[in-house]
Amino acid sequence: MSLCDDILTELRSMSNPANIVGMARFGINPDNTLGVSIPALRAMAKLHRRNHELAIGLWNSGIHEARILASLVDDPKQVTIAQMEAWIADFDSWDVCDQVCSNLWEKTPYAYDKAIEWSHRQEVFVKRAGFVLMARLAVGDKKIPDEQIKAFLPEIVRGSNDARNFVKKAVNWALRQIGKRSTGLNALAIAAATEIARLDNPAAHWIAADALRELQSAAVQERLKAKSI
């Protein structure tokens, strides 16, 4: 048996039907799902870092947890645009979308361009991935200048008219994370949220109100002030 087969056998042995029921309550697709926890997957991943071939095999299994594990063991330096497009076409659950973006894709050189490109697509998890990448880049990539992160804000304003739950929550996430990156971006994010609040759309109203509540809070303002000193 191959390493991939061994790992898939181990994953199946860890199946927990009760967890699957719980995951479904949080909107996670129960199809091809084993109910293995994220901490358990992270522990497995530590033994197989930067194994691109293994990641491809795990992804191709179609098993929910194997796909999350694939994002944890893959080598971002070997990820290609073709692979990203192939994997994103397979997205069928918000948690796989978020895990792949956070564990792997934000570390690739394509993340910034794909964030903007995918935010224009209409497939729910593709569009979500675009905004999740914006959120992750705002937090995790300190090398990107604020001027580039600022370019995400018009895309967020545009995306705020999408009432689909998995999209609007990602739009809100991106807006809040950008606004917590620096004092300058905080002011721009608050201005974007104010613009969004004026739109005649319930989803936009929720996005704006939730973002403004956090971005204008004393806790965020004090942290940004201390950070800028």
Coordinates of N, CA, C and O in Angstrom, one line a residue, residues 28-153:
I28 N -21.7 22.2 7.7 CA -20.7 21.5 7.0 C -21.3 20.3 6.3 O -22.1 19.6 6.8
N29 N -21.0 20.2 5.0 CA -21.5 19.1 4.2 C -21.1 17.7 4.8 O -20.0 17.4 4.9
P30 N -22.1 16.9 5.1 CA -21.8 15.6 5.7 C -21.4 14.5 4.7 O -21.0 13.4 5.1
D31 N -21.6 14.8 3.4 CA -21.2 13.8 2.4 C -19.7 13.5 2.4 O -18.9 14.4 2.4
N32 N -19.4 12.2 2.3 CA -18.0 11.8 2.3 C -17.2 12.4 3.5 O -16.0 12.7 3.3
T33 N -17.9 12.5 4.6 CA -17.3 13.0 5.8 C -17.1 12.0 6.8 O -18.0 11.1 7.0
L34 N -16.0 12.0 7.6 CA -15.7 10.9 8.6 C -15.9 11.4 10.0 O -16.0 10.6 10.9
G35 N -15.9 12.7 10.2 CA -16.1 13.2 11.5 C -14.8 13.3 12.3 O -14.8 13.3 13.6
V36 N -13.7 13.4 11.6 CA -12.4 13.5 12.3 C -12.1 15.0 12.6 O -12.3 15.8 11.8
S37 N -11.6 15.2 13.8 CA -11.5 16.6 14.2 C -10.3 17.3 13.6 O -9.3 16.6 13.2
I38 N -10.3 18.6 13.5 CA -9.2 19.4 13.0 C -7.9 19.2 13.8 O -6.8 19.0 13.2
P39 N -8.0 19.2 15.1 CA -6.7 19.0 15.9 C -6.1 17.6 15.5 O -4.9 17.5 15.5
A40 N -6.9 16.6 15.3 CA -6.4 15.3 14.9 C -5.7 15.3 13.6 O -4.7 14.7 13.3
L41 N -6.3 16.1 12.6 CA -5.8 16.2 11.3 C -4.4 17.0 11.4 O -3.5 16.7 10.7
R42 N -4.4 18.0 12.2 CA -3.1 18.8 12.3 C -2.0 17.9 12.9 O -0.9 18.1 12.5
A43 N -2.4 17.1 13.9 CA -1.4 16.2 14.4 C -0.8 15.2 13.4 O 0.4 14.9 13.3
M44 N -1.7 14.7 12.5 CA -1.3 13.8 11.4 C -0.4 14.5 10.5 O 0.6 14.0 10.0
A45 N -0.7 15.8 10.2 CA 0.0 16.6 9.2 C 1.4 16.8 9.6 O 2.3 16.9 8.7
K46 N 1.7 16.9 10.9 CA 3.1 17.2 11.3 C 4.1 16.1 10.9 O 5.3 16.4 10.8
L47 N 3.6 14.9 10.6 CA 4.5 13.9 10.2 C 4.7 13.9 8.7 O 5.6 13.1 8.2
H48 N 4.0 14.7 7.9 CA 4.1 14.6 6.4 C 4.1 16.0 5.8 O 3.5 16.2 4.8
R49 N 4.9 16.9 6.4 CA 4.9 18.3 5.8 C 5.6 18.3 4.4 O 6.5 17.5 4.1
R50 N 5.1 19.3 3.6 CA 5.7 19.6 2.3 C 5.8 18.3 1.4 O 6.7 18.1 0.7
N51 N 4.7 17.6 1.4 CA 4.6 16.4 0.5 C 3.5 16.6 -0.5 O 2.3 16.3 -0.3
H52 N 3.9 17.2 -1.6 CA 3.0 17.6 -2.7 C 2.3 16.3 -3.3 O 1.1 16.4 -3.5
E53 N 3.0 15.3 -3.5 CA 2.4 14.1 -4.1 C 1.4 13.5 -3.2 O 0.3 13.1 -3.7
L54 N 1.7 13.5 -1.9 CA 0.7 12.9 -1.0 C -0.6 13.8 -0.9 O -1.7 13.3 -0.9
A55 N -0.4 15.1 -1.0 CA -1.5 16.1 -1.0 C -2.4 15.8 -2.2 O -3.7 15.8 -2.0
I56 N -1.9 15.6 -3.3 CA -2.7 15.4 -4.5 C -3.5 14.1 -4.3 O -4.7 14.0 -4.7
G57 N -2.8 13.0 -3.8 CA -3.5 11.8 -3.6 C -4.6 11.9 -2.6 O -5.7 11.3 -2.8
L58 N -4.4 12.6 -1.5 CA -5.4 12.8 -0.5 C -6.6 13.6 -1.1 O -7.8 13.2 -0.8
W59 N -6.3 14.6 -1.8 CA -7.4 15.4 -2.4 C -8.3 14.5 -3.3 O -9.5 14.6 -3.3
N60 N -7.6 13.8 -4.2 CA -8.3 13.0 -5.2 C -9.2 11.9 -4.6 O -10.0 11.3 -5.2
S61 N -9.0 11.6 -3.3 CA -9.8 10.6 -2.6 C -11.3 11.0 -2.5 O -12.2 10.2 -2.4
G62 N -11.5 12.4 -2.5 CA -12.8 12.9 -2.3 C -13.3 12.9 -0.9 O -14.4 13.4 -0.6
I63 N -12.5 12.4 0.0 CA -13.0 12.4 1.5 C -12.8 13.8 2.1 O -11.7 14.4 1.9
H64 N -13.8 14.2 2.8 CA -13.8 15.6 3.4 C -12.5 15.9 4.2 O -11.8 16.8 3.9
E65 N -12.2 15.0 5.1 CA -11.1 15.2 6.0 C -9.8 15.1 5.3 O -8.8 15.7 5.6
A66 N -9.7 14.2 4.3 CA -8.5 14.0 3.5 C -8.2 15.2 2.7 O -7.0 15.6 2.6
R67 N -9.2 15.9 2.3 CA -9.0 17.2 1.5 C -8.4 18.3 2.5 O -7.6 19.0 2.1
I68 N -8.9 18.3 3.7 CA -8.4 19.3 4.6 C -6.9 18.9 4.9 O -6.0 19.8 5.0
L69 N -6.7 17.6 5.2 CA -5.3 17.2 5.4 C -4.4 17.5 4.3 O -3.2 17.9 4.5
A70 N -4.9 17.4 3.0 CA -4.1 17.7 1.8 C -3.6 19.2 1.9 O -2.5 19.5 1.6
S71 N -4.5 20.1 2.4 CA -4.1 21.5 2.5 C -3.0 21.7 3.6 O -2.3 22.7 3.5
L72 N -3.0 20.8 4.5 CA -2.0 20.9 5.6 C -0.6 20.3 5.3 O 0.4 20.8 5.8
V73 N -0.6 19.4 4.4 CA 0.7 18.7 4.0 C 1.3 19.2 2.7 O 2.5 19.0 2.4
D74 N 0.5 19.9 1.9 CA 1.0 20.3 0.6 C 2.1 21.3 0.7 O 2.3 22.0 1.7
D75 N 2.9 21.5 -0.3 CA 4.0 22.4 -0.4 C 3.6 23.6 -1.2 O 3.4 23.5 -2.4
P76 N 3.4 24.8 -0.6 CA 2.9 25.9 -1.3 C 3.8 26.3 -2.5 O 3.3 26.9 -3.5
K77 N 5.1 26.0 -2.5 CA 6.0 26.3 -3.6 C 5.7 25.4 -4.8 O 6.1 25.8 -5.9
Q78 N 5.0 24.3 -4.6 CA 4.7 23.4 -5.7 C 3.3 23.6 -6.2 O 2.9 22.9 -7.2
V79 N 2.5 24.4 -5.6 CA 1.1 24.6 -6.0 C 1.1 25.4 -7.3 O 1.8 26.3 -7.4
T80 N 0.3 25.0 -8.2 CA 0.1 25.7 -9.5 C -1.3 26.3 -9.6 O -2.2 25.9 -8.9
I81 N -1.4 27.2 -10.5 CA -2.7 27.8 -10.7 C -3.7 26.7 -11.2 O -4.9 26.7 -10.8
A82 N -3.2 25.8 -12.0 CA -4.1 24.8 -12.5 C -4.6 23.9 -11.4 O -5.8 23.5 -11.3
Q83 N -3.8 23.6 -10.4 CA -4.2 22.9 -9.2 C -5.2 23.6 -8.4 O -6.2 23.1 -8.0
M84 N -5.0 24.9 -8.2 CA -5.9 25.7 -7.5 C -7.3 25.7 -8.1 O -8.3 25.6 -7.5
E85 N -7.3 25.9 -9.4 CA -8.6 25.9 -10.2 C -9.3 24.5 -10.1 O -10.5 24.4 -10.0
A86 N -8.5 23.5 -10.1 CA -9.1 22.1 -10.1 C -9.7 21.9 -8.7 O -10.8 21.3 -8.5
W87 N -8.9 22.3 -7.7 CA -9.4 22.0 -6.3 C -10.6 22.9 -6.0 O -11.6 22.4 -5.4
I88 N -10.6 24.1 -6.4 CA -11.7 25.0 -6.1 C -13.0 24.6 -6.7 O -14.1 24.8 -6.2
A89 N -12.9 23.9 -7.9 CA -14.1 23.4 -8.5 C -14.7 22.2 -7.7 O -15.9 21.9 -7.9
D90 N -13.9 21.6 -6.8 CA -14.4 20.5 -6.0 C -15.0 21.0 -4.7 O -15.6 20.2 -3.9
F91 N -14.8 22.3 -4.3 CA -15.3 22.8 -3.0 C -16.8 22.5 -2.9 O -17.6 22.9 -3.8
D92 N -17.2 21.9 -1.8 CA -18.6 21.6 -1.5 C -19.0 21.9 -0.1 O -20.1 21.6 0.4
S93 N -18.1 22.6 0.7 CA -18.4 22.9 2.1 C -17.5 24.1 2.5 O -16.4 24.2 2.0
W94 N -18.1 24.9 3.3 CA -17.4 26.2 3.7 C -16.1 25.9 4.5 O -15.1 26.6 4.3
D95 N -16.1 24.8 5.2 CA -14.9 24.6 6.1 C -13.7 24.1 5.2 O -12.5 24.5 5.5
V96 N -13.9 23.3 4.2 CA -12.9 22.9 3.3 C -12.3 24.2 2.6 O -11.1 24.4 2.4
C97 N -13.2 25.0 2.1 CA -12.8 26.3 1.5 C -11.9 27.1 2.4 O -10.8 27.5 2.0
D98 N -12.3 27.3 3.6 CA -11.6 28.1 4.5 C -10.2 27.5 4.9 O -9.2 28.2 5.0
Q99 N -10.2 26.2 5.1 CA -9.0 25.5 5.5 C -8.0 25.5 4.4 O -6.8 25.8 4.6
V100 N -8.4 25.3 3.2 CA -7.5 25.3 2.0 C -6.9 26.7 1.8 O -5.7 26.9 1.6
C101 N -7.7 27.7 1.9 CA -7.3 29.1 1.8 C -6.3 29.4 2.9 O -5.2 30.0 2.6
S102 N -6.6 29.1 4.1 CA -5.8 29.5 5.3 C -4.5 28.6 5.4 O -3.5 29.2 5.8
N103 N -4.6 27.4 5.2 CA -3.5 26.5 5.4 C -2.5 26.5 4.2 O -1.3 26.3 4.4
L104 N -3.0 26.8 3.0 CA -2.1 26.6 1.8 C -2.1 27.8 0.9 O -1.0 28.3 0.6
W105 N -3.2 28.2 0.4 CA -3.2 29.1 -0.7 C -2.7 30.5 -0.4 O -2.2 31.2 -1.2
E106 N -3.0 30.9 0.9 CA -2.5 32.3 1.2 C -1.0 32.3 1.2 O -0.4 33.4 1.1
K107 N -0.3 31.2 1.2 CA 1.2 31.1 1.2 C 1.7 31.0 -0.2 O 3.0 31.0 -0.4
T108 N 0.9 31.0 -1.2 CA 1.3 30.9 -2.6 C 1.5 32.3 -3.2 O 0.9 33.2 -2.7
P109 N 2.3 32.4 -4.3 CA 2.4 33.7 -4.9 C 1.2 34.2 -5.7 O 1.2 35.3 -6.2
Y110 N 0.2 33.3 -5.8 CA -1.0 33.6 -6.6 C -2.2 34.1 -5.8 O -3.2 34.5 -6.3
A111 N -2.0 34.2 -4.4 CA -3.1 34.4 -3.5 C -3.8 35.8 -3.8 O -5.0 35.9 -3.8
Y112 N -2.9 36.8 -3.9 CA -3.5 38.2 -4.1 C -4.4 38.3 -5.4 O -5.5 38.8 -5.3
D113 N -3.8 37.8 -6.5 CA -4.6 37.9 -7.7 C -5.8 37.1 -7.7 O -6.9 37.5 -8.2
K114 N -5.7 35.9 -7.1 CA -6.9 35.0 -7.1 C -7.9 35.5 -6.1 O -9.1 35.3 -6.4
A115 N -7.5 36.2 -5.1 CA -8.5 36.8 -4.2 C -9.5 37.7 -5.0 O -10.7 37.7 -4.8
I116 N -8.9 38.6 -5.8 CA -9.7 39.5 -6.6 C -10.5 38.8 -7.7 O -11.7 39.0 -7.9
E117 N -9.8 37.9 -8.4 CA -10.5 37.2 -9.5 C -11.6 36.4 -9.0 O -12.7 36.5 -9.6
W118 N -11.5 35.6 -7.9 CA -12.5 34.7 -7.5 C -13.7 35.5 -6.8 O -14.8 35.0 -6.8
S119 N -13.4 36.7 -6.3 CA -14.5 37.5 -5.7 C -15.5 37.9 -6.8 O -16.6 38.4 -6.4
H120 N -15.1 37.8 -8.0 CA -16.0 38.2 -9.1 C -16.8 37.0 -9.7 O -17.7 37.2 -10.4
R121 N -16.4 35.8 -9.2 CA -17.1 34.6 -9.7 C -18.4 34.4 -8.9 O -18.6 34.9 -7.8
Q122 N -19.3 33.7 -9.5 CA -20.7 33.5 -8.9 C -20.8 32.2 -8.2 O -21.7 32.1 -7.3
E123 N -20.0 31.2 -8.4 CA -20.1 29.9 -7.6 C -19.9 30.3 -6.1 O -18.9 30.9 -5.8
V124 N -20.7 29.8 -5.3 CA -20.8 30.2 -3.9 C -19.4 30.0 -3.2 O -18.9 31.0 -2.5
F125 N -18.8 28.9 -3.3 CA -17.6 28.6 -2.6 C -16.4 29.2 -3.3 O -15.3 29.5 -2.6
V126 N -16.5 29.5 -4.6 CA -15.4 30.2 -5.3 C -15.4 31.6 -4.8 O -14.3 32.2 -4.5
K127 N -16.6 32.2 -4.8 CA -16.7 33.6 -4.4 C -16.2 33.7 -2.9 O -15.5 34.7 -2.6
R128 N -16.7 32.8 -2.1 CA -16.3 32.8 -0.7 C -14.7 32.8 -0.6 O -14.1 33.5 0.2
A129 N -14.1 31.9 -1.4 CA -12.7 31.8 -1.3 C -12.0 33.1 -1.6 O -10.9 33.4 -1.0
G130 N -12.5 33.9 -2.5 CA -11.9 35.1 -2.9 C -11.8 36.0 -1.6 O -10.8 36.6 -1.3
F131 N -12.9 36.1 -0.9 CA -13.0 37.0 0.3 C -12.3 36.4 1.5 O -11.7 37.2 2.3
V132 N -12.3 35.1 1.6 CA -11.5 34.5 2.6 C -10.0 34.8 2.4 O -9.3 35.1 3.4
L133 N -9.5 34.7 1.2 CA -8.1 35.0 0.9 C -7.8 36.5 1.3 O -6.7 36.8 1.8
M134 N -8.8 37.4 1.0 CA -8.6 38.8 1.4 C -8.4 38.9 2.9 O -7.5 39.6 3.4
A135 N -9.2 38.2 3.6 CA -9.1 38.3 5.1 C -7.8 37.7 5.6 O -7.1 38.3 6.4
R136 N -7.4 36.6 5.0 CA -6.2 35.9 5.5 C -4.9 36.7 5.1 O -4.0 36.8 5.9
L137 N -4.9 37.3 3.9 CA -3.8 38.1 3.5 C -3.7 39.4 4.4 O -2.6 39.8 4.7
A138 N -4.8 40.0 4.7 CA -4.8 41.2 5.6 C -4.1 40.9 6.9 O -3.5 41.7 7.5
V139 N -4.3 39.6 7.4 CA -3.8 39.3 8.7 C -2.4 38.7 8.6 O -1.5 39.1 9.4
G140 N -2.2 37.8 7.7 CA -1.0 37.0 7.7 C 0.2 37.4 6.9 O 1.3 37.0 7.1
D141 N -0.1 38.3 5.8 CA 1.0 38.6 5.0 C 1.5 40.1 5.3 O 1.0 41.0 4.7
K142 N 2.5 40.2 6.1 CA 3.0 41.5 6.5 C 3.8 42.1 5.4 O 4.1 43.3 5.5
K143 N 4.2 41.4 4.4 CA 5.1 41.9 3.3 C 4.2 42.7 2.3 O 4.8 43.6 1.6
I144 N 2.9 42.5 2.2 CA 2.1 43.2 1.3 C 1.8 44.6 1.9 O 1.4 44.7 3.0
P145 N 2.1 45.7 1.2 CA 1.9 47.0 1.7 C 0.4 47.3 1.8 O -0.4 46.7 1.1
D146 N 0.1 48.2 2.8 CA -1.3 48.5 3.0 C -2.0 49.0 1.7 O -3.2 48.9 1.6
E147 N -1.2 49.7 0.9 CA -1.8 50.2 -0.4 C -2.4 49.1 -1.2 O -3.4 49.3 -1.9
Q148 N -1.8 47.9 -1.2 CA -2.3 46.8 -2.0 C -3.6 46.2 -1.3 O -4.5 45.9 -1.9
I149 N -3.5 46.1 0.0 CA -4.6 45.6 0.8 C -5.8 46.5 0.6 O -7.0 46.1 0.5
K150 N -5.6 47.8 0.5 CA -6.6 48.8 0.3 C -7.4 48.5 -0.9 O -8.6 48.8 -1.0
A151 N -6.8 47.9 -1.9 CA -7.5 47.7 -3.2 C -8.6 46.6 -3.0 O -9.4 46.5 -3.9
F152 N -8.6 45.9 -1.9 CA -9.6 44.9 -1.7 C -11.0 45.6 -1.3 O -12.0 45.0 -1.5
L153 N -10.9 46.8 -0.8 CA -12.1 47.4 -0.3 C -13.2 47.7 -1.3 O -14.4 47.4 -1.1

